[in-house]
Amino acid sequence: MYKQVLDPVSHSLGLTAIFAVLPLLTLFVLLGGLRMKAHWASLIALGVAVMVAIVVYSMPIGQTLDAGAEGVAFGFFPIMWIVINALWIFHMTEKTGDFAVLRRAFSSVSNDQRVQVVIIAFCFGALLEALAGFGTPIAICSVMLVGVGFTPIKAVVLALVADTAPVAFGGIAIPITTLASVTGLPKEELSQMIGRQMLPLAILVPFILIYMVDGRRGVRETWPAALVAGGVFGVVQLGTSNFISPELTNIFAALAAAAALVALLHVWAPKVHEGSTVRPATPVRPVIAGAAHTDAALERRLAADEGRPLSTRATLRAFAPYMIIIGVLGVSSLHAVARQFDKATTLFAWPGLHVFNAGGEPLSSEIFKLNWLTAPGNQLFVCGLLTAAVLGVAPRQAVEVFVSTVVKLRWAIVTVCSVLALAYVMNLSGQTITLGMWMAGAGAAFAFLSPIVGWFGTAVTGSDTSANSLFGGLQVSAAHQSHLSATLLAAANSSGGVMGKMISPQNLAIGAAAVGLTGKEGDIFRKVIGWSILLVLIMAVLVWLQSTNVLSWMVP
């Protein structure tokens, strides 16, 4: 049995926090500073976390290793299991040539890359986040952006930055449901507050994406597309979260934004300034970036088809895998269906773990959940089987593509499992809570720091849901001590957490693996860290203003 002591160094949170932050400093310095490959950086950082847990926090060696083992298991299921199946589906569409048709379909809406990044990374990515979450939108949108002409590293960076606005509501509002359960606050109030906090971010993100593609002049030329997509997404997200249902928020917002943007493009087209680096989408080989070989015969056929108009049948076939995903995940998320599927869930205490928090209560993270029917990864596996049938992929070829996908993701699997092991060791030993409580000592100024705590939690765990589970109670406790609104700070944890997702090693590894850039996670990290910090600081200022008389009217 291990009981957490949050200030083991001279009974000082400040001194203890110096040691607690070492694993994270190690990870980010190795990634961003020394450009070390993510799997080695995460393994070294895991070793530092284990040493801090054992030496500083006096956690028994066996319990420390058990905590890491549970993190490894969670890293593979559900997280990497989702990514494996999502990319399996995508790779089958590459083999059949349907992805090339999908690329042409997106180009038919607009062949301007600045508009395409908003359609694919922002609108379509938000829909994938609503249905599957975790790394699915990053994996799929990255390779789709490569398919319409972006370089692999640019595609990953754009997909990571785009996957922010929908994350607070996540897949079927799981982050908010989790936050309500750990804080005891009404889910409806949290949904309302988060919707009001996310509106400025939703409007801003499409402008940032266009700026990343073509600079300030590009924004001047395509601002109507950014404003329509971001404005409609933000307004629908606000309205749905406040007046309808948090579970439907991202689905409604993503579909409305895409429909509004397509409608705009029927009456308006962006101009391209002289000297712009933007170019119309060009055909690319129908394989993942970095692959060793392709099907030459298939490429010749696709090249011959490139100039012909798309038939309705070919277009429907190209979109079929994604319609299958939307259908299967959408039906599975219905309350009545999910309640029946939940009956197949297996819960068990992780062997060897007996950890209590500082108050003497057992930690819920000791319980491992195998949700056989409701796990998005299992549902995506079913989608893969249906996709193979619809596209006419032979069983043997489908198996070969699946094995190839796992092989390509092998280092990403190591990275994600290592980082989740690090997160579990830090969480169960008390290192993460030490850092959070130390920051909570800022008093009324904690309103500014509150989103940063959520940002930090998501950066470590790779999940806004996990960050809410980790720090939701802490935010409420800090709110009471600082005489601030508990709803405001709890919501800020989720709203601030979304900006941490783009720098989390798990998502960096997923994006890099998807486009054949395994080992380049440090390069990607350096390109997104500035945007992550800028956006979380904007959210911090907004939350601080909401804690004052200036914007207190926004708090339910």
Short mmCIF file of C-alpha atoms in Angstrom, two decimals, residues 86 89-91 93 98-99 102 106 124 127-128 131 140-141 143-144 316-328 383 387:
data_model
loop_
_atom_site.label_atom_id
_atom_site.label_comp_id
_atom_site.label_asym_id
_atom_site.label_seq_id
_atom_site.Cartn_x
_atom_site.Cartn_y
_atom_site.Cartn_z
CA ALA A 86 -8.03 4.64 -38.36
CA ILE A 89 -8.90 2.22 -43.11
CA PHE A 90 -6.97 5.04 -44.74
CA HIS A 91 -4.29 2.74 -46.15
CA THR A 93 -8.33 3.55 -49.55
CA ASP A 98 -10.14 5.85 -53.60
CA PHE A 99 -8.07 8.32 -51.63
CA LEU A 102 -11.28 11.86 -52.39
CA PHE A 106 -11.91 18.14 -52.08
CA PHE A 124 -13.48 17.46 -41.18
CA LEU A 127 -16.04 15.86 -37.03
CA LEU A 128 -13.47 13.10 -36.49
CA LEU A 131 -16.74 10.82 -33.22
CA ILE A 140 -6.25 11.03 -40.88
CA CYS A 141 -6.12 14.77 -41.57
CA VAL A 143 -2.30 12.20 -44.59
CA MET A 144 -5.24 13.88 -46.33
CA LEU A 316 -19.68 8.11 -53.08
CA ARG A 317 -17.23 5.23 -53.05
CA ALA A 318 -14.38 7.56 -52.00
CA PHE A 319 -16.44 9.01 -49.16
CA ALA A 320 -17.89 5.62 -48.15
CA PRO A 321 -15.25 4.79 -45.48
CA TYR A 322 -15.88 8.09 -43.72
CA MET A 323 -19.64 7.75 -44.00
CA ILE A 324 -19.25 4.30 -42.46
CA ILE A 325 -17.19 5.80 -39.61
CA ILE A 326 -19.77 8.52 -39.01
CA GLY A 327 -22.62 6.01 -39.12
CA VAL A 328 -21.06 3.37 -36.85
CA CYS A 383 -15.58 0.16 -39.74
CA THR A 387 -14.76 -0.60 -45.59
#
